[in-house]
Amino acid sequence: MLLIKGFPRFRTMFNPNSLRIRLTLGIAAVSILGLTGVVTSISLTMQKILVVTHKNNTRYIAGRFPHDVEIYSDMVSLEEGTQKAIDNLSTPQTLLWVKSPQGNLLAQSPVLKMGIKGTHLVSLQDIPLQPELKLLNNRYWLLCSTDLVVRGVNLGRVYIAQDITADETMFLTLMGTLILVSAIVTVCMTVAIAWYIKTSLKPLKRMSETTKDISAEKLGEVQIELENAPSEVKELAQTLQTTLTRLSDSWEDQRQLVSNVSHELRTPLTVVSGYLQSTLRRGNNLTDIQREALETASSEADRTIQLLQDLLDLARAENGRIYFHLETVVLNELLSEIKGMVAQYPVSIELALPTDSVTVKGDKNRLKQVLLNLIDNGVKYSKSDEPIVIKLEQDERFAKVQVCDQGVGIPLKDQTRIFERFYRVDEARSRNIGGTGLGLSIVKTLVEGMGGTIQVISQLNQGTTFNILLPLS
Ligand code: ADP
């Protein structure tokens, strides 16, 4: 697990939740089970056939032996007849010996007599009536015994031992080969199945890669093309394509609506704000309560006009209708100009500029809008005795403008979201301060529209720094 944690690529490849891994493991498991079942049943059947054949042979010898003794003993003595019958039925693999009812050895196969093999068998006590397979001294023996009754006289017991080691070893070697071949077949099958499943799932992966990074603005431009994909996947792609087109249409309608409404409301509200301000300016006979009410109405009207302007800017940016008048801008001069513009702010603004001029390709007015917005936020979220520092640096390719405050800071979990529209960290706190939650999303849109990037670094109750990188001219 530790090993897997350390290798993200390995984790992605062998993610147990992926369909590819699940299908591969599932089919491989079924194949292994199937092959194991076949191998086990083959081995059991072969083992049975092998042992049964030898058992039948042993039984046959046991049944025939008393009869042979009887025939031989017609010609020679009973002892000699017994020995002759043993000699006749013995082979290097088949051993026989006869014991008297008292347990004395009466006759035995020449191999036993010469002590070549199987001598330890003669002393065995509990040899059964029915042939039984035993592993003794690393050899497989089929052992059985039966009473030796000749012409109604019980001469004792005849013991038969069949050495089936050669057959058993051949069988085990065969089984070993079969298991090895099955294992190799399973591995090859699993690799082939994994490859086949990977190939079959490729269209799905292509589909997810095509749709992964679509932004809301590009919904309508996406074309999911899947050549040679299975019909089910093509159907899914078609459905997704239709959904994306519908989403894109409704997104476009929504943007159009926001843009139209903002535009339509801004004009009458600007007129209302103008009337309110002129009434406030000229109304010498207004009571304090009337003045206060008019001031509140005027400031709310201004706030709403700002909100509508922000919405309009965003809608234009998203429609691709925001135009940048790109020119060479000397940032040192622009920042000094901005410092002059915010001189009336309650917080002091400090500039840290390099001696060399830093020039970028950008839209001067949009850059002003961006920086004023960030300074505005710095002022809103800091105390008046905490200055806002604006630093300017440059490296080989980018100019870096930093707007640093020592204010309340932004919690880590909110830092990735503050550039979203209408996102405000602490709604209650932000409401008192004012603002719409649109400022940073406009800032981001404008900076990116000029080919730059913006980042935030912040620590709670320590302060916030916004870093803007702009391409040098
Ligand atoms: P708002 O109009 O609410 O300021 P913005 O988009 O400008 O909207 O900012 C989004 C949120 O990010 C704000 O509500 C505020 O909580 C947080 N924020 C932005 N700038 C700062 C800052 N300099 N210090 C602390 N919080 C900030």
Short mmCIF file of C-alpha atoms and ligand atoms in Angstrom, two decimals:
data_model
loop_
_atom_site.label_atom_id
_atom_site.label_comp_id
_atom_site.label_asym_id
_atom_site.label_seq_id
_atom_site.Cartn_x
_atom_site.Cartn_y
_atom_site.Cartn_z
CA MET A 1 0.00 0.00 0.00
CA LEU A 2 2.86 2.32 0.94
CA LEU A 3 4.57 1.41 -2.31
CA ILE A 4 1.40 2.17 -4.28
CA LYS A 5 0.94 5.50 -2.43
CA GLY A 6 4.42 6.53 -3.50
CA PHE A 7 3.79 6.03 -7.20
CA PRO A 8 0.82 8.03 -8.50
CA ARG A 9 1.32 6.69 -12.06
CA PHE A 10 1.25 3.12 -10.76
CA ARG A 11 -1.87 4.00 -8.75
CA THR A 12 -3.63 5.38 -11.84
CA MET A 13 -2.68 2.31 -13.87
CA PHE A 14 -3.81 -0.14 -11.23
CA ASN A 15 -6.69 1.76 -9.70
CA PRO A 16 -8.96 -1.02 -8.32
CA ASN A 17 -12.03 1.12 -9.06
CA SER A 18 -11.28 1.45 -12.77
CA LEU A 19 -13.53 -0.47 -15.14
CA ARG A 20 -10.46 -1.74 -17.02
CA ILE A 21 -8.88 -3.29 -13.89
CA ARG A 22 -12.22 -4.67 -12.68
CA LEU A 23 -13.03 -6.32 -16.03
CA THR A 24 -9.49 -7.67 -16.41
CA LEU A 25 -9.42 -9.09 -12.88
CA GLY A 26 -12.95 -10.47 -13.22
CA ILE A 27 -12.30 -12.25 -16.52
CA ALA A 28 -8.84 -13.42 -15.36
CA ALA A 29 -10.38 -14.81 -12.14
CA VAL A 30 -13.09 -16.67 -14.10
CA SER A 31 -10.44 -18.04 -16.52
CA ILE A 32 -8.21 -19.18 -13.64
CA LEU A 33 -11.15 -20.86 -11.92
CA GLY A 34 -12.21 -22.54 -15.17
CA LEU A 35 -8.71 -23.78 -15.97
CA THR A 36 -8.14 -24.96 -12.38
CA GLY A 37 -11.44 -26.85 -12.55
CA VAL A 38 -10.49 -28.52 -15.85
CA VAL A 39 -6.97 -29.44 -14.61
CA THR A 40 -8.34 -30.80 -11.32
CA SER A 41 -11.01 -32.88 -13.00
CA ILE A 42 -8.52 -34.26 -15.60
CA SER A 43 -6.03 -35.18 -12.86
CA LEU A 44 -8.68 -36.85 -10.69
CA THR A 45 -9.98 -38.88 -13.64
CA MET A 46 -6.49 -39.93 -14.74
CA GLN A 47 -5.51 -40.86 -11.19
CA LYS A 48 -8.68 -42.92 -10.88
CA ILE A 49 -8.10 -44.75 -14.18
CA LEU A 50 -4.47 -45.47 -13.26
CA VAL A 51 -5.21 -46.84 -9.79
CA VAL A 52 -8.34 -48.75 -10.82
CA THR A 53 -6.45 -50.58 -13.59
CA HIS A 54 -3.70 -51.65 -11.18
CA LYS A 55 -6.22 -52.56 -8.47
CA ASN A 56 -8.06 -54.83 -10.90
CA ASN A 57 -4.78 -56.49 -11.81
CA THR A 58 -3.94 -57.04 -8.11
CA ARG A 59 -7.42 -58.44 -7.46
CA TYR A 60 -7.02 -60.77 -10.44
CA ILE A 61 -3.71 -62.11 -9.05
CA ALA A 62 -5.26 -62.54 -5.58
CA GLY A 63 -8.18 -64.49 -7.08
CA ARG A 64 -6.03 -66.67 -9.32
CA PHE A 65 -3.25 -67.53 -6.86
CA PRO A 66 -4.97 -70.32 -4.81
CA HIS A 67 -6.06 -71.96 -8.05
CA ASP A 68 -2.47 -71.92 -9.41
CA VAL A 69 -1.17 -73.41 -6.15
CA GLU A 70 -3.74 -76.18 -6.46
CA ILE A 71 -2.67 -77.02 -10.01
CA TYR A 72 1.07 -77.01 -9.18
CA SER A 73 0.60 -79.04 -6.00
CA ASP A 74 -0.87 -81.86 -8.13
CA MET A 75 2.59 -82.29 -9.60
CA VAL A 76 4.88 -81.32 -6.67
CA SER A 77 4.54 -80.84 -2.92
CA LEU A 78 2.30 -78.12 -1.52
CA GLU A 79 5.31 -75.92 -0.48
CA GLU A 80 6.97 -76.30 -3.86
CA GLY A 81 3.63 -75.70 -5.63
CA THR A 82 3.15 -72.48 -3.66
CA GLN A 83 6.67 -71.29 -4.57
CA LYS A 84 6.11 -72.18 -8.24
CA ALA A 85 2.83 -70.25 -8.31
CA ILE A 86 4.62 -67.26 -6.76
CA ASP A 87 7.49 -67.49 -9.28
CA ASN A 88 4.98 -67.69 -12.09
CA LEU A 89 3.02 -64.56 -11.07
CA SER A 90 5.98 -62.47 -9.83
CA THR A 91 7.45 -59.69 -11.95
CA PRO A 92 9.95 -56.98 -10.97
CA GLN A 93 6.84 -54.85 -10.11
CA THR A 94 4.60 -57.55 -8.63
CA LEU A 95 5.75 -59.19 -5.40
CA LEU A 96 4.02 -62.04 -3.59
CA TRP A 97 4.68 -63.81 -0.33
CA VAL A 98 2.78 -66.38 1.70
CA LYS A 99 2.65 -66.64 5.47
CA SER A 100 1.36 -69.54 7.58
CA PRO A 101 -1.58 -68.99 9.96
CA GLN A 102 1.10 -68.63 12.69
CA GLY A 103 2.75 -65.81 10.73
CA ASN A 104 5.81 -67.74 9.43
CA LEU A 105 7.04 -66.88 5.95
CA LEU A 106 6.40 -69.94 3.73
CA ALA A 107 7.28 -68.66 0.27
CA GLN A 108 8.17 -65.38 -1.46
CA SER A 109 9.02 -63.79 -4.82
CA PRO A 110 12.63 -64.15 -5.99
CA VAL A 111 13.07 -60.32 -5.83
CA LEU A 112 12.15 -60.44 -2.12
CA LYS A 113 14.30 -63.45 -1.51
CA MET A 114 17.31 -61.73 -3.05
CA GLY A 115 16.53 -58.58 -1.07
CA ILE A 116 16.41 -56.44 -4.25
CA LYS A 117 13.38 -54.46 -3.16
CA GLY A 118 10.28 -54.54 -1.01
CA THR A 119 11.80 -56.60 1.87
CA HIS A 120 10.28 -54.14 4.37
CA LEU A 121 6.79 -55.03 3.07
CA VAL A 122 6.99 -58.61 4.38
CA SER A 123 6.96 -57.43 7.97
CA LEU A 124 3.86 -55.22 7.47
CA GLN A 125 0.96 -56.37 9.65
CA ASP A 126 -2.26 -54.72 8.52
CA ILE A 127 -2.43 -55.35 4.78
CA PRO A 128 -6.10 -55.06 3.77
CA LEU A 129 -8.27 -57.43 1.74
CA GLN A 130 -9.06 -54.83 -0.89
CA PRO A 131 -6.10 -53.27 -2.77
CA GLU A 132 -4.97 -50.03 -1.15
CA LEU A 133 -2.42 -47.42 -2.35
CA LYS A 134 0.40 -46.64 0.11
CA LEU A 135 3.51 -44.50 -0.10
CA LEU A 136 6.31 -46.39 1.59
CA ASN A 137 10.01 -45.43 1.39
CA ASN A 138 9.22 -43.01 -1.45
CA ARG A 139 7.58 -45.70 -3.58
CA TYR A 140 3.93 -46.15 -4.39
CA TRP A 141 2.66 -49.67 -3.52
CA LEU A 142 -0.73 -51.23 -4.10
CA LEU A 143 -1.11 -53.75 -1.27
CA CYS A 144 -3.69 -56.46 -0.64
CA SER A 145 -3.88 -59.88 0.98
CA THR A 146 -6.24 -62.85 0.93
CA ASP A 147 -6.63 -66.22 2.67
CA LEU A 148 -4.86 -69.07 0.89
CA VAL A 149 -7.29 -72.03 0.96
CA VAL A 150 -6.28 -75.02 -1.15
CA ARG A 151 -8.61 -78.00 -1.32
CA GLY A 152 -10.42 -76.82 1.75
CA VAL A 153 -7.22 -76.47 3.80
CA ASN A 154 -6.25 -73.01 5.10
CA LEU A 155 -2.54 -72.68 4.32
CA GLY A 156 -2.29 -69.15 5.65
CA ARG A 157 -2.36 -65.81 3.77
CA VAL A 158 -1.01 -64.65 0.45
CA TYR A 159 0.21 -61.05 0.21
CA ILE A 160 0.44 -59.15 -3.06
CA ALA A 161 2.32 -55.86 -3.54
CA GLN A 162 2.38 -53.97 -6.82
CA ASP A 163 4.96 -51.27 -7.34
CA ILE A 164 3.25 -48.52 -9.39
CA THR A 165 5.89 -45.83 -8.71
CA ALA A 166 6.87 -45.52 -12.39
CA ASP A 167 3.25 -44.93 -13.49
CA GLU A 168 2.56 -42.63 -10.55
CA THR A 169 5.73 -40.56 -11.25
CA MET A 170 4.76 -40.33 -14.92
CA PHE A 171 1.30 -39.18 -13.85
CA LEU A 172 2.70 -36.56 -11.46
CA THR A 173 5.11 -35.27 -14.13
CA LEU A 174 2.19 -35.02 -16.54
CA MET A 175 0.17 -33.13 -13.93
CA GLY A 176 3.10 -30.77 -13.24
CA THR A 177 3.39 -30.05 -16.96
CA LEU A 178 -0.37 -29.52 -17.20
CA ILE A 179 -0.33 -27.06 -14.25
CA LEU A 180 2.65 -25.19 -15.71
CA VAL A 181 1.02 -24.96 -19.14
CA SER A 182 -2.25 -23.79 -17.49
CA ALA A 183 -0.36 -21.11 -15.54
CA ILE A 184 1.38 -19.87 -18.71
CA VAL A 185 -1.93 -19.94 -20.61
CA THR A 186 -3.59 -17.99 -17.75
CA VAL A 187 -0.86 -15.31 -17.73
CA CYS A 188 -0.99 -15.01 -21.56
CA MET A 189 -4.78 -14.90 -21.45
CA THR A 190 -4.79 -12.22 -18.72
CA VAL A 191 -2.34 -10.07 -20.71
CA ALA A 192 -4.40 -10.55 -23.88
CA ILE A 193 -7.64 -9.78 -22.02
CA ALA A 194 -6.08 -6.67 -20.39
CA TRP A 195 -4.90 -5.45 -23.80
CA TYR A 196 -8.27 -6.16 -25.40
CA ILE A 197 -10.20 -4.39 -22.63
CA LYS A 198 -7.81 -1.44 -22.73
CA THR A 199 -8.33 -1.15 -26.50
CA SER A 200 -12.10 -1.50 -26.15
CA LEU A 201 -12.25 1.22 -23.48
CA LYS A 202 -10.06 3.64 -25.44
CA PRO A 203 -13.06 5.46 -27.00
CA LEU A 204 -14.42 6.11 -23.48
CA LYS A 205 -11.06 7.51 -22.38
CA ARG A 206 -10.90 9.68 -25.53
CA MET A 207 -14.40 10.91 -24.76
CA SER A 208 -13.49 11.83 -21.18
CA GLU A 209 -10.29 13.55 -22.37
CA THR A 210 -12.24 15.59 -24.94
CA THR A 211 -14.81 16.74 -22.39
CA LYS A 212 -12.53 17.05 -19.32
CA ASP A 213 -11.25 20.57 -19.82
CA ILE A 214 -14.21 22.20 -21.55
CA SER A 215 -14.95 25.58 -20.09
CA ALA A 216 -18.49 26.95 -20.00
CA GLU A 217 -17.59 29.27 -22.88
CA LYS A 218 -16.40 26.42 -25.15
CA LEU A 219 -19.35 24.08 -24.57
CA GLY A 220 -20.69 24.60 -28.08
CA GLU A 221 -17.34 24.06 -29.81
CA VAL A 222 -16.74 20.53 -28.55
CA GLN A 223 -16.89 17.78 -31.16
CA ILE A 224 -16.72 14.27 -29.74
CA GLU A 225 -15.43 12.16 -32.61
CA LEU A 226 -15.00 8.44 -32.00
CA GLU A 227 -13.88 6.45 -35.02
CA ASN A 228 -14.26 2.67 -34.78
CA ALA A 229 -15.88 2.89 -31.35
CA PRO A 230 -18.49 0.30 -30.29
CA SER A 231 -22.03 1.39 -31.10
CA GLU A 232 -22.97 1.71 -27.38
CA VAL A 233 -20.09 4.15 -26.80
CA LYS A 234 -21.01 6.08 -29.96
CA GLU A 235 -24.56 6.35 -28.68
CA LEU A 236 -23.29 7.66 -25.33
CA ALA A 237 -21.05 10.17 -27.13
CA GLN A 238 -24.00 11.30 -29.21
CA THR A 239 -26.11 11.83 -26.08
CA LEU A 240 -23.29 13.76 -24.42
CA GLN A 241 -22.82 15.88 -27.53
CA THR A 242 -26.54 16.74 -27.58
CA THR A 243 -26.45 17.57 -23.85
CA LEU A 244 -23.41 19.81 -24.34
CA THR A 245 -25.10 21.62 -27.22
CA ARG A 246 -28.22 22.17 -25.11
CA LEU A 247 -26.11 23.38 -22.18
CA SER A 248 -24.20 25.71 -24.45
CA ASP A 249 -27.48 27.16 -25.82
CA SER A 250 -28.92 27.72 -22.37
CA TRP A 251 -25.59 29.18 -21.18
CA GLU A 252 -25.66 31.56 -24.14
CA ASP A 253 -29.30 32.52 -23.38
CA GLN A 254 -28.39 33.16 -19.76
CA ARG A 255 -25.44 35.37 -20.71
CA GLN A 256 -27.57 37.26 -23.16
CA LEU A 257 -30.23 37.78 -20.51
CA VAL A 258 -27.70 39.03 -17.93
CA SER A 259 -26.16 41.33 -20.50
CA ASN A 260 -29.53 42.73 -21.64
CA VAL A 261 -30.93 43.14 -18.13
CA SER A 262 -27.74 44.83 -16.87
CA HIS A 263 -27.73 47.15 -19.81
CA GLU A 264 -31.43 48.01 -19.56
CA LEU A 265 -31.30 48.62 -15.80
CA ARG A 266 -28.10 50.61 -15.74
CA THR A 267 -29.41 53.52 -17.82
CA PRO A 268 -32.51 54.34 -15.69
CA LEU A 269 -30.53 53.78 -12.48
CA THR A 270 -27.83 56.18 -13.63
CA VAL A 271 -30.59 58.75 -14.20
CA VAL A 272 -32.02 58.04 -10.70
CA SER A 273 -28.56 58.38 -9.14
CA GLY A 274 -28.00 61.66 -11.01
CA TYR A 275 -31.32 63.10 -9.75
CA LEU A 276 -30.59 61.96 -6.19
CA GLN A 277 -27.17 63.60 -6.21
CA SER A 278 -28.42 66.86 -7.68
CA THR A 279 -31.30 66.91 -5.14
CA LEU A 280 -28.77 66.37 -2.35
CA ARG A 281 -26.52 69.12 -3.72
CA ARG A 282 -29.30 71.68 -4.20
CA GLY A 283 -31.67 70.72 -1.39
CA ASN A 284 -30.83 73.37 1.18
CA ASN A 285 -34.13 73.01 3.03
CA LEU A 286 -33.91 69.21 3.54
CA THR A 287 -34.36 67.88 7.07
CA ASP A 288 -31.63 65.61 8.50
CA ILE A 289 -33.87 62.56 8.12
CA GLN A 290 -34.65 63.39 4.47
CA ARG A 291 -30.95 63.98 3.71
CA GLU A 292 -29.98 60.69 5.36
CA ALA A 293 -32.66 58.82 3.39
CA LEU A 294 -31.55 60.41 0.11
CA GLU A 295 -27.88 59.64 0.87
CA THR A 296 -28.72 55.98 1.53
CA ALA A 297 -30.76 55.80 -1.67
CA SER A 298 -27.94 57.43 -3.64
CA SER A 299 -25.24 55.10 -2.29
CA GLU A 300 -27.43 52.02 -2.90
CA ALA A 301 -28.13 53.24 -6.44
CA ASP A 302 -24.37 53.69 -7.03
CA ARG A 303 -23.66 50.22 -5.62
CA THR A 304 -26.28 48.70 -7.91
CA ILE A 305 -24.90 50.59 -10.94
CA GLN A 306 -21.44 49.18 -10.09
CA LEU A 307 -22.91 45.68 -9.81
CA LEU A 308 -24.63 46.04 -13.18
CA GLN A 309 -21.42 47.38 -14.74
CA ASP A 310 -19.49 44.37 -13.34
CA LEU A 311 -22.12 41.96 -14.68
CA LEU A 312 -22.00 43.62 -18.07
CA ASP A 313 -18.18 43.42 -18.12
CA LEU A 314 -18.29 39.74 -17.27
CA ALA A 315 -21.00 38.94 -19.81
CA ARG A 316 -18.98 40.76 -22.49
CA ALA A 317 -15.79 38.96 -21.51
CA GLU A 318 -17.54 35.60 -21.69
CA ASN A 319 -19.03 36.44 -25.08
CA GLY A 320 -15.54 37.31 -26.26
CA ARG A 321 -16.82 40.86 -26.76
CA ILE A 322 -14.37 42.51 -24.41
CA TYR A 323 -11.77 44.35 -26.45
CA PHE A 324 -8.30 45.14 -25.25
CA HIS A 325 -6.51 48.12 -26.61
CA LEU A 326 -3.04 46.60 -26.33
CA GLU A 327 -0.10 48.99 -26.17
CA THR A 328 3.27 49.22 -24.48
CA VAL A 329 2.68 50.24 -20.88
CA VAL A 330 5.48 51.32 -18.52
CA LEU A 331 4.31 49.81 -15.25
CA ASN A 332 6.50 52.09 -13.07
CA GLU A 333 4.60 55.11 -14.43
CA LEU A 334 1.20 53.40 -14.28
CA LEU A 335 1.70 52.45 -10.61
CA SER A 336 2.79 56.00 -9.68
CA GLU A 337 -0.32 57.32 -11.45
CA ILE A 338 -2.52 54.89 -9.53
CA LYS A 339 -0.91 55.93 -6.23
CA GLY A 340 -1.97 59.50 -7.03
CA MET A 341 -5.52 58.34 -7.82
CA VAL A 342 -5.94 56.65 -4.43
CA ALA A 343 -4.33 59.37 -2.37
CA GLN A 344 -7.65 60.07 -0.61
CA TYR A 345 -7.92 56.46 0.62
CA PRO A 346 -7.83 55.98 4.41
CA VAL A 347 -4.95 53.47 4.08
CA SER A 348 -1.47 54.53 2.98
CA ILE A 349 -0.15 53.02 -0.26
CA GLU A 350 3.58 52.30 -0.54
CA LEU A 351 5.30 51.61 -3.84
CA ALA A 352 8.42 49.44 -4.20
CA LEU A 353 9.56 50.06 -7.76
CA PRO A 354 12.78 49.01 -9.49
CA THR A 355 15.00 51.70 -10.97
CA ASP A 356 14.72 50.19 -14.46
CA SER A 357 11.48 50.64 -16.38
CA VAL A 358 9.31 47.56 -16.63
CA THR A 359 7.21 47.55 -19.77
CA VAL A 360 4.43 45.15 -20.67
CA LYS A 361 1.96 44.72 -23.54
CA GLY A 362 -1.42 45.54 -22.03
CA ASP A 363 -4.49 47.71 -22.00
CA LYS A 364 -3.72 50.70 -19.78
CA ASN A 365 -7.30 51.28 -18.65
CA ARG A 366 -7.95 47.61 -17.96
CA LEU A 367 -4.68 47.39 -16.00
CA LYS A 368 -5.80 50.37 -13.94
CA GLN A 369 -9.16 48.70 -13.35
CA VAL A 370 -7.40 45.51 -12.17
CA LEU A 371 -5.01 47.27 -9.80
CA LEU A 372 -7.64 49.65 -8.40
CA ASN A 373 -9.87 46.65 -7.72
CA LEU A 374 -7.08 44.87 -5.82
CA ILE A 375 -6.14 48.00 -3.89
CA ASP A 376 -9.82 48.54 -3.12
CA ASN A 377 -10.05 45.03 -1.68
CA GLY A 378 -6.83 45.60 0.31
CA VAL A 379 -8.35 48.72 1.81
CA LYS A 380 -11.69 47.02 2.53
CA TYR A 381 -10.10 44.06 4.30
CA SER A 382 -7.34 45.86 6.30
CA LYS A 383 -7.24 48.31 9.18
CA SER A 384 -6.44 51.92 8.37
CA ASP A 385 -3.00 51.81 10.05
CA GLU A 386 -1.86 48.89 7.93
CA PRO A 387 -0.32 50.12 4.65
CA ILE A 388 -0.77 48.44 1.30
CA VAL A 389 2.49 47.75 -0.49
CA ILE A 390 2.70 47.43 -4.27
CA LYS A 391 5.90 45.81 -5.54
CA LEU A 392 7.12 45.62 -9.08
CA GLU A 393 9.71 43.12 -10.33
CA GLN A 394 10.60 41.47 -13.59
CA ASP A 395 12.29 38.30 -14.78
CA GLU A 396 13.22 37.16 -18.28
CA ARG A 397 9.68 36.84 -19.60
CA PHE A 398 7.26 38.36 -17.11
CA ALA A 399 6.62 41.48 -15.10
CA LYS A 400 5.39 40.72 -11.61
CA VAL A 401 3.12 43.12 -9.75
CA GLN A 402 2.38 42.26 -6.12
CA VAL A 403 -0.40 43.93 -4.15
CA CYS A 404 0.22 43.10 -0.49
CA ASP A 405 -1.93 44.02 2.48
CA GLN A 406 -1.68 43.10 6.15
CA GLY A 407 -5.39 42.63 6.65
CA VAL A 408 -7.70 39.84 7.73
CA GLY A 409 -6.39 37.30 5.20
CA ILE A 410 -8.34 34.58 3.37
CA PRO A 411 -8.84 31.05 4.77
CA LEU A 412 -6.99 28.39 2.75
CA LYS A 413 -10.19 26.59 1.72
CA ASP A 414 -11.56 29.79 0.14
CA GLN A 415 -8.41 30.78 -1.71
CA THR A 416 -9.21 28.68 -4.79
CA ARG A 417 -12.79 29.97 -4.92
CA ILE A 418 -12.47 33.73 -4.50
CA PHE A 419 -12.10 34.18 -8.27
CA GLU A 420 -15.53 32.61 -8.83
CA ARG A 421 -18.45 34.89 -9.57
CA PHE A 422 -20.40 36.06 -6.50
CA TYR A 423 -18.12 34.10 -4.16
CA ARG A 424 -17.54 35.90 -0.89
CA VAL A 425 -15.57 34.45 1.98
CA ASP A 426 -17.73 35.43 4.89
CA GLU A 427 -21.08 36.67 3.63
CA ALA A 428 -21.93 38.44 6.93
CA ARG A 429 -18.57 40.21 7.17
CA SER A 430 -18.49 41.08 3.44
CA ARG A 431 -22.03 42.49 3.50
CA ASN A 432 -21.01 45.12 6.08
CA ILE A 433 -17.96 46.00 4.04
CA GLY A 434 -19.86 46.22 0.77
CA GLY A 435 -18.96 44.72 -2.60
CA THR A 436 -20.62 42.30 -4.96
CA GLY A 437 -18.37 39.27 -5.06
CA LEU A 438 -17.69 39.96 -8.73
CA GLY A 439 -14.53 42.09 -8.41
CA LEU A 440 -11.93 39.30 -8.43
CA SER A 441 -13.63 37.32 -11.16
CA ILE A 442 -13.48 40.44 -13.38
CA VAL A 443 -9.84 40.97 -12.36
CA LYS A 444 -8.98 37.40 -13.36
CA THR A 445 -10.85 37.67 -16.68
CA LEU A 446 -9.06 40.92 -17.54
CA VAL A 447 -5.58 39.69 -16.54
CA GLU A 448 -6.00 36.47 -18.50
CA GLY A 449 -7.43 38.44 -21.44
CA MET A 450 -4.09 40.30 -21.58
CA GLY A 451 -2.14 37.02 -21.52
CA GLY A 452 -1.28 37.15 -17.82
CA THR A 453 -2.02 35.12 -14.71
CA ILE A 454 -3.10 35.97 -11.17
CA GLN A 455 -2.46 34.10 -7.94
CA VAL A 456 -3.29 34.67 -4.32
CA ILE A 457 -1.13 33.95 -1.27
CA SER A 458 -2.77 34.61 2.06
CA GLN A 459 -2.58 33.83 5.75
CA LEU A 460 -5.41 34.48 8.19
CA ASN A 461 -4.88 37.66 10.22
CA GLN A 462 -1.46 38.15 8.59
CA GLY A 463 -2.43 39.53 5.22
CA THR A 464 -2.96 38.80 1.55
CA THR A 465 -0.78 39.15 -1.52
CA PHE A 466 -2.11 39.07 -5.08
CA ASN A 467 0.60 38.28 -7.66
CA ILE A 468 -0.03 39.33 -11.24
CA LEU A 469 2.30 38.07 -13.97
CA LEU A 470 2.13 39.93 -17.27
CA PRO A 471 4.13 39.16 -20.42
CA LEU A 472 6.92 41.69 -21.04
CA SER A 473 6.57 43.73 -24.20
P1 ADP B 1 -16.09 41.67 -3.01
O1 ADP B 1 -16.84 42.61 -3.83
O2 ADP B 1 -16.90 40.91 -2.02
O3 ADP B 1 -14.84 42.24 -2.45
P2 ADP B 1 -14.29 40.18 -4.67
O4 ADP B 1 -14.51 39.28 -5.83
O5 ADP B 1 -13.44 41.37 -4.89
O6 ADP B 1 -15.68 40.54 -4.08
O7 ADP B 1 -13.64 39.31 -3.53
C1 ADP B 1 -14.20 38.05 -3.20
C2 ADP B 1 -13.96 37.76 -1.74
O8 ADP B 1 -12.57 37.55 -1.52
C3 ADP B 1 -14.33 38.88 -0.82
O9 ADP B 1 -15.68 38.77 -0.41
C4 ADP B 1 -13.40 38.73 0.35
O10 ADP B 1 -13.97 37.87 1.30
C5 ADP B 1 -12.18 38.06 -0.24
N1 ADP B 1 -11.07 39.01 -0.45
C6 ADP B 1 -10.75 39.62 -1.62
N2 ADP B 1 -9.65 40.38 -1.43
C7 ADP B 1 -9.28 40.25 -0.15
C8 ADP B 1 -8.22 40.79 0.66
N3 ADP B 1 -7.31 41.63 0.16
N4 ADP B 1 -8.16 40.42 1.96
C9 ADP B 1 -9.08 39.57 2.48
N5 ADP B 1 -10.09 39.03 1.79
C10 ADP B 1 -10.20 39.38 0.48
#
